[in-house]
C-alpha positions as a printed NumPy array, in Angstrom:
array([[-33.803,  26.996, -12.022],
       [-33.374,  23.69 , -13.912],
       [-30.163,  22.661, -15.659],
       [-31.292,  23.568, -19.176],
       [-32.436,  27.03 , -18.078],
       [-29.134,  27.6  , -16.281],
       [-27.192,  26.458, -19.343],
       [-29.246,  28.731, -21.591],
       [-28.561,  31.713, -19.324],
       [-24.807,  31.002, -19.31 ],
       [-24.59 ,  30.517, -23.078],
       [-26.624,  33.624, -23.891],
       [-24.518,  35.727, -21.542],
       [-21.187,  34.365, -22.752],
       [-18.895,  36.387, -24.963],
       [-16.417,  33.55 , -25.534],
       [-17.46 ,  29.956, -26.328],
       [-15.41 ,  26.928, -27.282],
       [-17.609,  24.195, -28.747],
       [-16.367,  20.623, -28.569],
       [-18.429,  18.467, -30.925],
       [-18.467,  14.687, -31.131],
       [-20.424,  12.063, -33.039],
       [-23.527,  12.662, -30.934],
       [-24.034,  16.042, -32.594],
       [-24.133,  14.518, -36.085],
       [-26.46 ,  11.811, -34.788],
       [-28.792,  14.487, -33.423],
       [-28.783,  16.069, -36.882],
       [-29.983,  12.78 , -38.399],
       [-26.688,  11.395, -39.662],
       [-26.958,   8.025, -37.949],
       [-24.568,   5.222, -38.857],
       [-26.927,   2.35 , -38.043],
       [-30.603,   1.474, -38.134],
       [-32.907,   2.465, -40.968],
       [-30.429,   4.84 , -42.599],
       [-27.742,   2.145, -42.757],
       [-30.188,  -0.416, -44.11 ],
       [-31.391,   2.008, -46.769],
       [-27.937,   2.532, -48.249],
       [-25.993,  -0.611, -47.284],
       [-28.444,  -3.518, -47.13 ],
       [-26.391,  -5.429, -49.71 ],
       [-23.201,  -5.116, -47.635],
       [-25.052,  -6.098, -44.47 ],
       [-26.443,  -9.211, -46.159],
       [-23.077, -10.304, -47.573],
       [-20.705,  -9.392, -44.725],
       [-22.916,  -9.316, -41.637],
       [-21.962,  -5.939, -40.191],
       [-24.789,  -3.653, -39.086],
       [-23.441,  -0.104, -39.163],
       [-21.311,   2.175, -41.327],
       [-18.571,   2.484, -38.731],
       [-17.94 ,  -1.283, -38.742],
       [-18.101,  -1.274, -42.538],
       [-15.292,   1.247, -42.658],
       [-12.917,  -1.223, -40.98 ],
       [-14.047,  -4.389, -42.767],
       [-11.275,  -6.27 , -44.685],
       [-12.975,  -6.437, -48.071],
       [-11.972,  -9.179, -50.463],
       [-11.263,  -6.824, -53.361],
       [-10.477,  -3.119, -53.895],
       [-13.566,  -3.01 , -56.116],
       [-15.728,  -3.742, -53.061],
       [-13.666,  -1.497, -50.789],
       [-14.323,   1.483, -53.022],
       [-17.971,   0.545, -53.515],
       [-18.468,   0.787, -49.769],
       [-16.33 ,   3.848, -49.232],
       [-17.666,   5.889, -52.152],
       [-21.199,   5.319, -50.859],
       [-20.162,   6.037, -47.279],
       [-18.532,   9.312, -48.267],
       [-21.345,  10.319, -50.587],
       [-24.201,   9.821, -48.122],
       [-22.356,  11.328, -45.155],
       [-20.552,  14.192, -46.892],
       [-22.223,  15.178, -50.156],
       [-25.857,  14.073, -49.893],
       [-26.63 ,  16.628, -47.171],
       [-29.702,  18.666, -46.348],
       [-29.592,  21.767, -44.12 ],
       [-29.204,  20.709, -40.484],
       [-31.61 ,  22.387, -38.077],
       [-29.35 ,  21.311, -35.207],
       [-26.245,  23.006, -36.587],
       [-28.14 ,  26.11 , -37.652],
       [-29.647,  26.573, -34.183],
       [-26.192,  26.141, -32.692],
       [-24.881,  28.788, -35.067],
       [-27.639,  31.169, -33.958],
       [-26.516,  30.703, -30.342],
       [-22.916,  31.716, -31.034],
       [-23.404,  34.314, -33.74 ],
       [-21.799,  37.574, -32.674],
       [-19.67 ,  35.873, -30.024],
       [-15.995,  34.985, -30.095],
       [-16.435,  31.264, -30.738],
       [-14.404,  28.347, -31.988],
       [-15.346,  24.753, -32.85 ],
       [-13.119,  21.773, -32.106],
       [-14.617,  18.6  , -33.573],
       [-13.763,  14.971, -34.168],
       [-16.543,  14.744, -36.764],
       [-15.487,  14.383, -40.386],
       [-18.746,  15.12 , -42.207],
       [-18.318,  18.856, -42.969],
       [-21.708,  19.692, -41.424],
       [-20.424,  22.801, -39.674],
       [-19.213,  24.422, -42.872],
       [-22.184,  23.327, -44.945],
       [-24.473,  25.   , -42.387],
       [-22.748,  28.349, -42.338],
       [-20.054,  28.195, -39.661],
       [-16.977,  30.284, -40.387],
       [-14.24 ,  28.   , -41.742],
       [-11.631,  30.069, -39.882],
       [-13.304,  29.076, -36.592],
       [-13.261,  25.313, -37.205],
       [-10.707,  22.611, -36.488],
       [-11.515,  19.137, -37.836],
       [ -8.903,  17.194, -35.901],
       [ -9.621,  13.758, -37.384],
       [ -9.837,  14.619, -41.069],
       [-12.591,  15.117, -43.622],
       [-14.64 ,  12.668, -45.69 ],
       [-14.21 ,  15.077, -48.587],
       [-10.449,  14.576, -48.866],
       [ -8.217,  11.806, -50.196],
       [ -4.519,  11.335, -49.469],
       [ -1.8  ,   8.993, -50.68 ],
       [ -2.055,   5.679, -48.828],
       [  1.725,   5.417, -48.432],
       [  1.743,   8.457, -47.854],
       [  4.508,   9.768, -50.089],
       [  3.702,  13.457, -49.439],
       [  1.593,  15.576, -47.081],
       [ -1.04 ,  16.938, -49.441],
       [ -4.747,  16.124, -49.633],
       [ -7.129,  16.222, -52.588],
       [-10.817,  17.073, -52.945],
       [-12.689,  13.899, -53.841],
       [-16.238,  14.938, -54.743],
       [-15.935,  14.362, -58.487],
       [-14.401,  10.886, -58.253],
       [-16.694,   9.833, -55.407],
       [-19.754,  10.743, -57.435],
       [-18.379,   8.808, -60.418],
       [-17.73 ,   5.715, -58.27 ],
       [-21.225,   5.829, -56.77 ],
       [-22.808,   6.15 , -60.22 ],
       [-20.692,   3.421, -61.85 ],
       [-20.735,   0.688, -59.189],
       [-22.651,  -2.521, -59.823],
       [-23.03 ,  -5.578, -57.613],
       [-21.041,  -3.838, -54.866],
       [-18.066,  -3.279, -57.143],
       [-16.443,  -0.177, -58.6  ],
       [-14.638,  -0.442, -61.977],
       [-10.864,  -0.564, -61.475],
       [-10.29 ,   2.357, -63.844],
       [-11.996,   4.621, -61.286],
       [ -9.687,   3.762, -58.383],
       [ -8.142,   7.015, -57.13 ],
       [ -4.37 ,   7.006, -57.585],
       [ -1.755,   9.25 , -56.036],
       [ -0.582,  11.826, -58.628],
       [  2.954,  11.626, -57.214],
       [  3.745,   7.916, -56.83 ],
       [  0.807,   6.134, -58.425],
       [ -0.145,   4.167, -55.312],
       [ -3.769,   3.922, -54.254],
       [ -5.258,   6.93 , -52.544],
       [ -7.195,   6.534, -49.297],
       [ -9.467,   8.579, -47.067],
       [ -7.946,  11.436, -45.09 ],
       [ -9.186,  10.068, -41.766],
       [ -7.101,   9.529, -38.653],
       [ -7.19 ,   5.744, -38.295],
       [ -3.442,   5.12 , -37.97 ],
       [ -0.07 ,   6.878, -38.191],
       [ -0.34 ,   7.429, -41.957],
       [ -2.865,  10.264, -41.497],
       [ -1.763,  13.326, -43.454],
       [ -1.802,  16.658, -41.659],
       [ -1.8  ,  18.982, -44.663],
       [ -1.417,  22.763, -44.838],
       [ -5.113,  23.302, -44.119],
       [ -5.016,  21.028, -41.065],
       [ -1.925,  22.748, -39.677],
       [ -3.411,  26.213, -40.243],
       [ -6.612,  25.215, -38.405],
       [ -4.553,  23.746, -35.569],
       [ -2.648,  27.01 , -35.268],
       [ -5.885,  29.029, -35.167],
       [ -7.171,  26.768, -32.386],
       [ -3.941,  27.221, -30.417],
       [ -4.218,  31.001, -30.818],
       [ -7.847,  30.952, -29.626],
       [ -6.851,  28.992, -26.531],
       [ -3.853,  31.197, -25.797],
       [ -6.034,  34.312, -25.948],
       [ -8.949,  32.952, -23.896],
       [ -7.741,  30.261, -21.48 ],
       [ -7.901,  32.546, -18.436],
       [-10.944,  34.567, -19.51 ],
       [-14.668,  34.161, -18.904],
       [-15.005,  31.319, -21.356],
       [-17.717,  28.675, -21.738],
       [-16.732,  25.157, -22.796],
       [-19.769,  23.65 , -24.51 ],
       [-19.29 ,  19.92 , -25.073],
       [-21.871,  18.31 , -27.385],
       [-22.149,  14.575, -28.001],
       [-18.582,  13.611, -27.114],
       [-18.328,   9.948, -26.167],
       [-15.546,   7.76 , -24.844],
       [-13.766,   6.844, -28.089],
       [-11.332,   9.768, -28.136],
       [-11.8  ,  11.667, -24.843],
       [ -8.249,  12.992, -24.966],
       [ -9.094,  15.372, -27.818],
       [-12.057,  17.274, -26.352],
       [-13.415,  15.955, -23.058],
       [-10.286,  15.656, -20.894],
       [ -8.751,  18.952, -22.078],
       [-12.049,  20.767, -21.427],
       [-12.052,  19.381, -17.867],
       [ -8.46 ,  20.519, -17.351],
       [ -9.044,  23.978, -18.848],
       [-12.062,  24.48 , -16.572],
       [-10.208,  23.304, -13.466],
       [ -7.363,  25.733, -14.157],
       [ -9.641,  28.752, -14.608],
       [-12.186,  29.71 , -11.895],
       [-13.853,  32.06 , -14.396],
       [-14.627,  29.217, -16.819],
       [-17.888,  27.28 , -17.189],
       [-18.271,  23.759, -18.556],
       [-21.528,  22.454, -20.058],
       [-21.785,  18.838, -21.156],
       [-24.802,  17.751, -23.226],
       [-24.913,  14.057, -24.024],
       [-27.848,  11.675, -24.15 ],
       [-27.005,   8.869, -21.736],
       [-23.362,   9.883, -21.222],
       [-23.447,  13.31 , -19.552],
       [-20.894,  13.491, -16.761],
       [-19.022,  16.103, -14.734],
       [-16.003,  15.263, -12.531],
       [-16.129,  16.376,  -8.899],
       [-13.175,  18.745,  -9.251],
       [-15.144,  21.078, -11.553],
       [-18.702,  20.373, -10.324],
       [-19.213,  23.905,  -9.024],
       [-18.393,  25.341, -12.46 ],
       [-20.295,  22.805, -14.523],
       [-23.653,  21.592, -15.774],
       [-24.272,  18.077, -17.059],
       [-27.376,  17.65 , -19.224],
       [-28.604,  14.18 , -20.093],
       [-30.701,  15.025, -23.135],
       [-30.903,  14.742, -26.883],
       [-28.893,  17.619, -28.339],
       [-31.672,  18.474, -30.775],
       [-34.17 ,  18.835, -27.925],
       [-31.669,  20.829, -25.862],
       [-31.038,  23.34 , -28.649],
       [-34.762,  23.637, -29.334],
       [-35.434,  24.503, -25.692],
       [-32.772,  27.167, -25.378]])
């Protein structure tokens, strides 16, 4: 039996599944940060500043806040609000429907919720494109940003957003910023803490059970959030299985090789086959 067939058999037979989702899953769903999609929406920024992907654009030191918000409103809009149904996420949901599942993800694009996953079974550890927070931050609350983002996208001209549209903190008046974990100012609000607690409860209940750890598209940027814990959880539980699907980066350490399957394949193709 080949690796994909073995993985399919394990997943279908599992009652408990913990999904760990990284950037590769969003890429498989078509939400690429470079190439034709980047050039379609950010050709003007590429020409002026010389970066070639949205990730690099997010860290660029723009000359003015008008340009900063021109980039970020577009980035948020096209990755968070301008979404079509994702065949990849919907097939994944079909696989786990009826099972006791949970999703731990470093992705910030909301694709799980927008494709029907139960919000109570999701933990977005690194934030959400759809939320703003105070840049200071003066308090630990976040704010939905869809309305202001859409206004900034519609009003920008020549890569500049009018200053009157800059989002300001309702408490202190300082500039708002994205609720993304890029430094120690990241706000863990009530929703984040509640999701973290639900994840802890899921682990506490299932760590020693017949659980499947399904890792999808997790790279080397933040392995301490999903990859390394999944390895440790598997090593500590002989009843656990670990499946890693990653195009070009699938790997299983020797200590859990007998419990694991590494699949070097595009996640979209993998889900289509099983």
